[in-house]
Amino acid sequence: MNLPGESQQIGRILRYQELADRLAELIRKGTYPPGQRIPSVRQMSQQQGVSISTVLQAYLQLESLQLIEARPQSGYYVRRPSGQPLPEPEMSSHVADPRLVSLQELIMQIMRDSSDPSLVQLGAALPNPHLLPLEKINRCLVNAARSAGEAGHRYIWPPGLEELRVQIARRSANMGCSLSPNEILITSGGTEAIDLCLHAVCHAGDIVAIESPMYFGTMQLLEVHGLRALEIPTHPKEGISLEALAFAIAHNPVRAVLTISNFNNPLGSTIPDEKKQALVELLAREDIPLIENDVSGELYFGDRRPQVCKAFDQKGLVMLVSSFSKDISPGLRVGWVAPGRFQPQVEWIKFTVSSSAPALAQMALAEFLQSGGYDYHLRRMRREYARNMELLSEAVMRYFPGGVRLTRPAGGLVLWVQLPERVDSLELYRAALAAGITLAPGHVFSAAQRFPNFVRLNASEFNYRTERAVEKLGELVKGMDKLNGSNPLDEGWSVGRRREE
Ligand SMILES: Cc1ncc(COP(=O)(O)O)c(C=O)c1O
């Protein structure tokens, strides 16, 4: 039971909190852009039908979150993000020795966390569900089920549904290459496509050169295949170092190379188009296949889609992989690969291992792409992702301590943050989880655990809850930085290990 006056008090707290939340959302949506004056306390109190003190408290909270600032005799204004952008992370400088990968449990935990609605989702690189064309794709699924009848329940043998391959082939011109539908094989997502490529060109124990850091799903595939990852330094803007790769190839029997050439996950890097050509030529001289993962290629923030390495492929050595998981629906499980000269092996393995990608999903996607709504949808998604990326970057700048570095991706949906060296991202991951936030610690992006003080944050969604989560992360990082720097007992802490209880 409430004490006398207590329910009134609670009601007032709820009202100012509600008002602060609503205003914060409007600021974030750009309804009140940086530098804009917001309504005076009196105006707001009249507009909202709440007391002056409720408005004052709401404004105080927004001030403490550094979203607005009071200017003497002038009123309240939306704050401009302070100062210069943070520096970008450094490029790691050495080629690590090839090693077997073992990251299973942590990765599975992060993926399981991704379906927990009580957590703030900064962990898995999932698309923002509010920006997916779900209504439209659902209609296409219903149409497919109605019109295909029994055919919707048959296998569609490799290479997959022709209408869908035609649509993908048409779009390939935007990527700088002109694929024919016959060069494309439909898969169950991009993951299966990469798996098939590795299967076709590698055997257990082989060395695969990869960008470092590398998306952990790919690290898992290497683990499953018993392959050794040779981690090549990768620039946060321009991708894999060709000098380091050439050196690595000269000194190791590299069986294949794996890159995420556009909007790399986690680095956000994009290999410039001329450098893509040089990469393809380097590998062509050595006859080494390149598995090129382009799952986020459509999510560019600029005015032009970057090309793919496949555009420069003269010898059929580039195996181009993509999927519709980042921009239409991860759950449909439809991806594709253009495997170049390895097409017969890849098709045969697909046929043997999983026979067919889901029939109705292929049909629905073909209809969606034919209907012409895809480009319209992508334009909106790119705009929103660019803004969310900016908002997340600004929040990290606002709340994280000095010394932090941050990538500036030109597309995609992830941000890579370099923390002070004393902060172990696995410790941070655990502390954040206890506070209801999930993130991806740097450990899982390298077989050699080369990124203990990095985290990857999912930038696809940004709202008030995200901002509070980033604020909390900032506090945790500051605390760990201080604690680990000042306490001699902390010498017992090590990368990826909890302090003994
Ligand atoms: C770089 C990268 N490749 C592949 C995938 C997986 O794609 P799919 O869901 O189509 O298997 C992801 C998903 O997060 C990714 O980020």
XYZ file of C-alpha atoms and ligand atoms in Angstrom:
517
model
C 0.000 0.000 0.000
C 1.249 3.508 -0.799
C 1.912 5.909 2.042
C -0.159 9.124 2.035
C 1.146 11.445 -0.682
C 3.296 8.663 -2.123
C 1.059 7.850 -5.099
C 0.963 11.541 -5.975
C 4.739 11.583 -5.847
C 5.001 8.454 -8.050
C 2.534 9.964 -10.529
C 4.687 13.076 -10.814
C 7.864 11.050 -11.343
C 6.164 9.054 -14.087
C 4.939 12.237 -15.784
C 8.332 13.931 -15.952
C 10.008 10.689 -17.020
C 7.425 10.220 -19.754
C 7.942 13.771 -20.956
C 11.748 13.409 -20.902
C 11.500 10.148 -22.869
C 9.204 11.683 -25.467
C 11.421 14.727 -25.951
C 14.568 12.595 -26.148
C 12.909 10.562 -28.902
C 12.000 13.739 -30.829
C 15.581 14.979 -30.533
C 16.903 11.679 -31.758
C 14.486 11.589 -34.671
C 15.718 15.022 -35.699
C 12.362 16.719 -35.079
C 14.447 19.003 -32.891
C 17.830 19.055 -34.663
C 21.132 20.061 -32.977
C 21.191 23.778 -32.237
C 17.381 24.111 -32.302
C 15.626 25.881 -29.436
C 13.007 23.729 -27.748
C 9.784 25.193 -26.267
C 10.235 27.199 -23.075
C 9.295 25.630 -19.760
C 6.086 27.650 -19.675
C 5.118 26.786 -23.272
C 5.821 23.120 -22.693
C 3.815 23.115 -19.485
C 0.822 24.616 -21.350
C 1.202 22.356 -24.388
C 1.406 19.187 -22.340
C -0.958 20.147 -19.520
C 1.645 19.380 -16.849
C 3.077 21.504 -14.071
C 6.096 23.784 -14.448
C 8.067 21.663 -11.999
C 7.371 18.502 -14.057
C 8.762 20.206 -17.166
C 11.737 21.544 -15.227
C 12.571 18.081 -13.969
C 12.262 16.600 -17.455
C 14.571 19.314 -18.853
C 17.036 18.708 -16.028
C 17.184 15.049 -16.955
C 17.730 15.843 -20.645
C 20.502 18.223 -19.589
C 22.182 15.560 -17.506
C 22.016 13.227 -20.529
C 23.669 16.067 -22.464
C 20.860 16.105 -24.984
C 19.958 19.760 -24.329
C 21.693 22.757 -22.770
C 20.369 25.866 -21.033
C 21.606 29.157 -22.484
C 21.324 32.132 -20.102
C 18.380 34.382 -20.919
C 17.683 32.464 -24.068
C 16.151 29.117 -23.197
C 16.920 25.459 -23.821
C 18.647 24.235 -26.969
C 19.429 20.815 -28.457
C 23.132 20.211 -27.904
C 25.455 19.816 -30.821
C 27.665 16.727 -30.593
C 30.833 17.905 -28.959
C 34.224 18.249 -30.586
C 35.921 16.286 -33.295
C 34.994 12.722 -34.171
C 37.020 10.174 -32.226
C 40.080 8.774 -33.961
C 39.683 5.497 -35.820
C 41.057 2.288 -34.311
C 44.611 1.335 -35.138
C 45.316 -1.365 -37.679
C 46.839 -4.469 -36.103
C 50.381 -4.756 -37.351
C 51.397 -8.412 -37.523
C 50.244 -11.429 -39.428
C 49.325 -13.905 -36.665
C 50.477 -17.508 -37.100
C 47.819 -19.737 -38.652
C 45.681 -21.290 -35.940
C 42.698 -23.475 -35.364
C 39.660 -21.602 -34.180
C 37.811 -22.316 -30.926
C 35.165 -19.841 -29.885
C 31.997 -21.943 -29.757
C 30.442 -21.261 -26.397
C 30.833 -17.533 -26.255
C 29.452 -17.101 -29.778
C 26.440 -19.308 -29.065
C 25.762 -17.306 -25.915
C 25.832 -14.029 -27.862
C 23.454 -15.412 -30.476
C 21.075 -16.776 -27.827
C 21.083 -13.376 -26.114
C 19.988 -11.835 -29.409
C 16.471 -13.228 -29.020
C 16.022 -12.008 -25.431
C 13.702 -8.977 -25.613
C 14.612 -7.889 -22.088
C 18.167 -7.066 -23.215
C 19.232 -3.949 -25.080
C 20.463 -5.490 -28.321
C 23.906 -4.157 -29.134
C 25.345 -7.645 -29.676
C 24.329 -9.584 -32.792
C 24.458 -7.697 -36.111
C 20.740 -8.097 -36.680
C 18.789 -5.783 -38.965
C 16.335 -3.385 -37.360
C 13.021 -5.306 -37.479
C 11.067 -2.023 -37.764
C 12.845 -1.253 -41.028
C 12.290 -4.589 -42.748
C 9.531 -4.773 -45.409
C 7.716 -7.421 -43.428
C 4.162 -6.656 -44.493
C 5.067 -6.774 -48.130
C 7.132 -9.923 -47.889
C 4.352 -11.591 -45.900
C 1.912 -10.751 -48.701
C 4.322 -12.278 -51.194
C 4.533 -15.418 -49.055
C 0.741 -15.718 -48.979
C 0.568 -15.180 -52.760
C 3.259 -17.798 -53.289
C 1.470 -20.322 -51.090
C -1.840 -19.696 -52.907
C -0.585 -19.700 -56.459
C 2.142 -22.355 -56.283
C -0.027 -24.986 -54.605
C 1.781 -28.283 -54.489
C 4.862 -26.852 -56.276
C 5.555 -24.730 -53.185
C 6.300 -27.924 -51.306
C 8.657 -29.520 -53.792
C 12.442 -29.382 -53.782
C 13.802 -26.717 -56.060
C 17.030 -28.421 -57.030
C 20.263 -26.466 -57.346
C 20.890 -23.947 -58.750
C 17.488 -22.807 -57.382
C 14.434 -20.908 -58.584
C 15.080 -19.418 -62.003
C 12.894 -16.302 -61.494
C 14.892 -15.415 -58.391
C 18.232 -15.984 -60.119
C 17.091 -13.723 -62.960
C 16.300 -10.942 -60.466
C 19.681 -11.300 -58.730
C 21.497 -11.357 -62.076
C 19.767 -8.102 -63.085
C 20.941 -6.427 -59.908
C 24.521 -7.569 -60.453
C 25.084 -4.689 -62.884
C 24.979 -2.321 -59.872
C 27.819 -4.311 -58.341
C 30.006 -3.771 -61.387
C 29.659 -7.236 -62.875
C 27.199 -8.827 -65.236
C 26.295 -12.221 -63.892
C 24.003 -14.476 -65.852
C 21.255 -16.344 -63.957
C 23.132 -19.560 -64.745
C 26.157 -18.421 -62.760
C 24.109 -18.034 -59.574
C 23.205 -20.693 -57.019
C 20.516 -20.061 -54.397
C 21.463 -21.112 -50.850
C 19.966 -21.171 -47.369
C 21.424 -17.824 -46.339
C 24.875 -16.358 -46.757
C 26.279 -18.651 -44.085
C 25.514 -21.748 -46.120
C 26.967 -20.080 -49.202
C 30.308 -19.488 -47.423
C 30.182 -22.990 -46.010
C 29.731 -24.462 -49.503
C 32.630 -22.400 -50.851
C 34.957 -23.542 -48.067
C 33.820 -27.112 -48.644
C 34.535 -26.837 -52.359
C 38.066 -25.434 -52.149
C 39.550 -26.454 -48.755
C 40.305 -29.519 -46.697
C 40.716 -29.823 -42.919
C 44.065 -28.416 -41.815
C 44.355 -26.009 -44.779
C 45.231 -22.380 -44.227
C 42.670 -19.705 -45.086
C 43.833 -16.085 -45.034
C 41.209 -13.815 -43.523
C 40.787 -10.156 -42.734
C 41.421 -9.493 -39.081
C 39.169 -8.870 -37.232
C 36.690 -11.206 -38.955
C 32.923 -11.719 -38.470
C 32.572 -14.466 -35.866
C 30.073 -16.521 -37.905
C 32.823 -17.053 -40.447
C 35.294 -17.908 -37.685
C 32.831 -20.598 -36.609
C 32.710 -22.034 -40.124
C 36.500 -22.258 -40.142
C 36.277 -24.066 -36.818
C 33.694 -26.536 -38.128
C 35.873 -27.301 -41.171
C 39.046 -27.682 -39.066
C 40.706 -24.906 -41.081
C 43.541 -22.714 -39.856
C 42.908 -18.987 -39.886
C 45.797 -16.806 -41.018
C 44.830 -13.353 -39.798
C 45.882 -10.514 -42.057
C 46.047 -6.917 -40.744
C 43.095 -4.934 -42.011
C 42.739 -1.177 -42.224
C 39.589 0.280 -40.608
C 38.821 2.235 -43.765
C 40.405 0.403 -46.678
C 40.245 -3.226 -45.674
C 42.794 -6.005 -45.987
C 46.476 -5.020 -46.298
C 47.672 -6.278 -49.688
C 51.323 -6.055 -48.620
C 50.681 -8.229 -45.576
C 48.591 -10.640 -47.661
C 51.312 -10.943 -50.323
C 53.853 -11.598 -47.575
C 51.601 -14.195 -45.949
C 51.037 -15.958 -49.270
C 54.766 -15.998 -49.989
C 55.448 -17.743 -46.688
C 52.427 -20.020 -46.255
C 50.474 -22.468 -48.419
C 47.321 -20.338 -48.403
C 44.397 -22.365 -49.794
C 41.828 -19.548 -49.998
C 41.286 -15.949 -48.956
C 38.138 -14.682 -47.289
C 37.083 -11.029 -47.269
C 34.053 -8.915 -46.481
C 34.923 -6.333 -49.069
C 32.116 -3.810 -48.457
C 31.082 -2.554 -44.989
C 33.074 -5.199 -43.247
C 31.712 -6.794 -40.121
C 33.018 -5.776 -37.580
C 35.443 -3.178 -38.985
C 33.117 -1.275 -41.289
C 35.948 -1.033 -43.835
C 35.358 -0.991 -47.583
C 38.117 -2.009 -49.961
C 38.367 0.812 -52.541
C 37.466 -0.390 -56.031
C 41.068 -0.057 -57.418
C 42.368 -2.018 -54.462
C 39.763 -4.709 -55.117
C 41.203 -5.057 -58.603
C 44.747 -5.312 -57.208
C 43.570 -7.972 -54.734
C 41.945 -10.032 -57.482
C 45.081 -9.736 -59.640
C 47.355 -10.747 -56.755
C 45.314 -13.890 -56.130
C 44.986 -14.635 -59.843
C 48.814 -14.727 -60.126
C 48.904 -17.354 -57.366
C 45.733 -19.164 -58.496
C 44.142 -18.747 -55.056
C 40.334 -18.577 -54.747
C 38.773 -15.546 -53.079
C 35.570 -16.054 -51.106
C 34.002 -12.601 -51.158
C 31.229 -11.971 -48.641
C 29.029 -9.028 -49.698
C 25.987 -9.483 -47.465
C 25.812 -5.783 -46.538
C 26.798 -4.387 -49.944
C 23.386 -2.786 -50.516
C 23.542 -0.840 -47.255
C 25.753 2.048 -48.430
C 25.339 5.550 -47.002
C 26.801 7.413 -49.982
C 25.260 7.837 -53.425
C 26.809 4.820 -55.108
C 27.017 1.119 -54.393
C 30.659 0.061 -54.154
C 31.704 -2.604 -56.642
C 32.548 -6.166 -55.717
C 35.867 -7.969 -56.305
C 33.938 -10.267 -58.624
C 33.734 -7.326 -61.063
C 37.485 -7.787 -61.758
C 37.511 -11.569 -61.902
C 38.994 -12.844 -65.180
C 39.808 -16.381 -64.077
C 36.634 -17.436 -62.248
C 38.508 -17.474 -58.931
C 36.152 -15.151 -57.051
C 33.246 -16.812 -55.279
C 30.810 -13.991 -54.576
C 28.420 -14.544 -51.659
C 25.427 -12.505 -50.567
C 22.033 -12.876 -48.937
C 18.777 -11.082 -48.187
C 19.233 -11.421 -44.427
C 20.390 -7.863 -43.765
C 17.822 -6.015 -45.825
C 14.684 -8.143 -46.289
C 14.432 -10.959 -43.760
C 17.042 -13.021 -41.898
C 14.408 -15.662 -41.140
C 13.590 -16.426 -44.790
C 17.048 -17.979 -45.022
C 17.737 -17.106 -48.639
C 21.197 -16.280 -49.887
C 23.188 -16.906 -53.027
C 26.634 -17.504 -54.414
C 28.237 -16.932 -57.811
C 31.018 -19.526 -57.436
C 32.909 -18.882 -60.682
C 34.926 -21.841 -61.877
C 33.999 -23.832 -58.755
C 30.317 -23.898 -59.652
C 30.039 -27.639 -60.386
C 31.560 -28.627 -57.001
C 29.529 -26.029 -55.093
C 26.277 -27.137 -56.746
C 27.021 -30.755 -56.080
C 27.760 -30.111 -52.412
C 24.572 -28.040 -52.062
C 22.615 -30.845 -53.706
C 24.172 -33.426 -51.381
C 24.026 -31.508 -48.128
C 20.667 -29.704 -48.204
C 19.057 -30.334 -51.631
C 17.151 -27.065 -51.851
C 16.680 -23.661 -50.310
C 13.121 -23.214 -48.949
C 10.774 -23.180 -51.987
C 8.113 -20.726 -50.781
C 10.740 -18.308 -49.515
C 12.421 -18.296 -52.951
C 9.089 -17.703 -54.680
C 8.098 -14.882 -52.333
C 11.457 -13.166 -52.745
C 11.286 -13.432 -56.523
C 7.881 -11.744 -56.456
C 9.105 -9.049 -54.054
C 12.092 -8.244 -56.282
C 9.954 -8.306 -59.455
C 7.427 -5.938 -57.922
C 9.961 -3.091 -57.922
C 9.574 -2.128 -54.240
C 13.059 -3.285 -53.264
C 14.942 -0.147 -54.285
C 12.441 2.124 -52.590
C 12.750 0.056 -49.432
C 16.567 0.095 -49.613
C 16.684 3.880 -49.961
C 14.700 4.279 -46.748
C 16.733 1.666 -44.922
C 20.047 3.280 -45.929
C 18.866 6.682 -44.701
C 17.773 5.287 -41.344
C 20.912 3.197 -40.885
C 23.158 6.163 -41.681
C 21.349 8.208 -39.042
C 21.366 5.460 -36.428
C 25.075 4.903 -37.002
C 25.679 8.599 -36.441
C 23.550 8.681 -33.299
C 25.296 5.648 -31.844
C 28.718 7.142 -32.643
C 27.729 10.406 -30.960
C 26.479 8.538 -27.887
C 29.788 6.643 -27.632
C 31.655 9.951 -27.926
C 29.476 11.435 -25.214
C 29.633 8.678 -22.635
C 32.848 6.711 -23.137
C 36.114 7.876 -21.565
C 38.979 9.577 -23.396
C 41.318 7.319 -25.327
C 38.488 5.440 -27.025
C 38.655 5.024 -30.809
C 35.774 4.489 -33.163
C 35.304 3.389 -36.769
C 33.453 5.550 -39.296
C 31.743 3.029 -41.583
C 30.380 4.231 -44.906
C 27.621 1.626 -44.760
C 26.364 -1.461 -42.961
C 25.158 -1.716 -39.406
C 28.025 -2.226 -36.995
C 30.411 0.010 -35.102
C 33.819 -1.194 -33.873
C 35.087 0.467 -30.720
C 38.631 0.343 -29.382
C 38.564 0.691 -25.583
C 41.422 1.753 -23.319
C 43.970 -1.046 -23.239
C 43.305 -1.919 -19.620
C 39.671 -2.774 -20.316
C 38.959 -6.395 -21.121
C 35.896 -6.568 -23.363
C 34.913 -9.974 -22.006
C 34.705 -8.488 -18.515
C 32.690 -5.671 -20.010
C 30.414 -8.137 -21.825
C 29.643 -9.913 -18.556
C 29.084 -6.736 -16.578
C 26.893 -5.337 -19.369
C 24.826 -8.510 -19.490
C 24.205 -8.207 -15.770
C 22.946 -4.675 -16.504
C 20.595 -5.894 -19.264
C 22.765 -5.051 -22.287
C 24.326 -7.392 -24.809
C 27.327 -6.588 -27.015
C 29.938 -8.549 -28.955
C 33.355 -8.655 -27.232
C 36.418 -8.368 -29.461
C 37.638 -11.850 -28.485
C 35.245 -13.618 -30.854
C 36.553 -11.855 -33.957
C 39.968 -13.479 -33.914
C 41.300 -17.019 -33.499
C 44.377 -15.526 -31.855
C 42.216 -13.396 -29.512
C 43.838 -10.273 -30.834
C 41.144 -7.804 -29.887
C 40.638 -8.119 -26.123
C 39.970 -4.387 -25.712
C 37.510 -3.969 -28.593
C 33.753 -4.302 -28.801
C 31.357 -4.430 -31.724
C 28.067 -2.602 -31.307
C 25.001 -3.146 -33.454
C 23.951 0.234 -34.855
C 20.806 -0.790 -36.721
C 18.458 0.662 -34.100
C 18.805 3.725 -31.903
C 16.312 4.960 -29.338
C 16.189 6.248 -25.818
C 16.846 2.781 -24.407
C 19.948 2.486 -26.575
C 21.211 5.828 -25.324
C 20.796 4.780 -21.701
C 22.567 1.511 -22.471
C 25.512 3.342 -24.031
C 25.626 5.632 -21.006
C 25.767 2.561 -18.757
C 28.482 0.975 -20.893
C 30.469 4.197 -20.656
C 30.250 4.044 -16.848
C 31.355 0.411 -16.832
C 34.277 1.134 -19.141
C 35.386 4.084 -16.996
C 35.137 1.938 -13.855
C 37.164 -0.912 -15.362
C 39.758 1.437 -16.777
C 40.285 2.990 -13.366
C 40.146 -0.252 -11.425
C 42.462 -2.183 -13.689
C 44.898 0.690 -13.826
C 45.210 1.377 -10.142
C 44.881 -1.914 -8.320
C 48.022 -4.080 -8.175
C 45.847 -7.116 -7.399
C 44.492 -6.840 -10.886
C 47.668 -8.269 -12.328
C 45.926 -11.603 -11.838
C 43.331 -10.653 -14.472
C 43.971 -11.887 -17.925
C 42.340 -11.714 -21.313
C 39.172 -13.769 -21.502
C 39.355 -14.944 -17.899
C 37.305 -13.883 -14.905
C 39.008 -12.867 -11.726
C 39.045 -15.855 -9.356
C 36.200 -15.479 -6.865
C 29.304 -10.554 -42.545
C 28.178 -11.512 -42.415
N 28.147 -12.602 -43.193
C 27.133 -13.484 -43.107
C 26.114 -13.314 -42.216
C 25.022 -14.330 -42.130
O 24.159 -14.205 -43.186
P 22.889 -15.173 -43.328
O 21.954 -14.848 -42.211
O 22.341 -14.839 -44.661
O 23.367 -16.571 -43.237
C 26.113 -12.217 -41.384
C 25.054 -12.027 -40.391
O 25.218 -11.384 -39.360
C 27.170 -11.284 -41.489
O 27.206 -10.197 -40.708
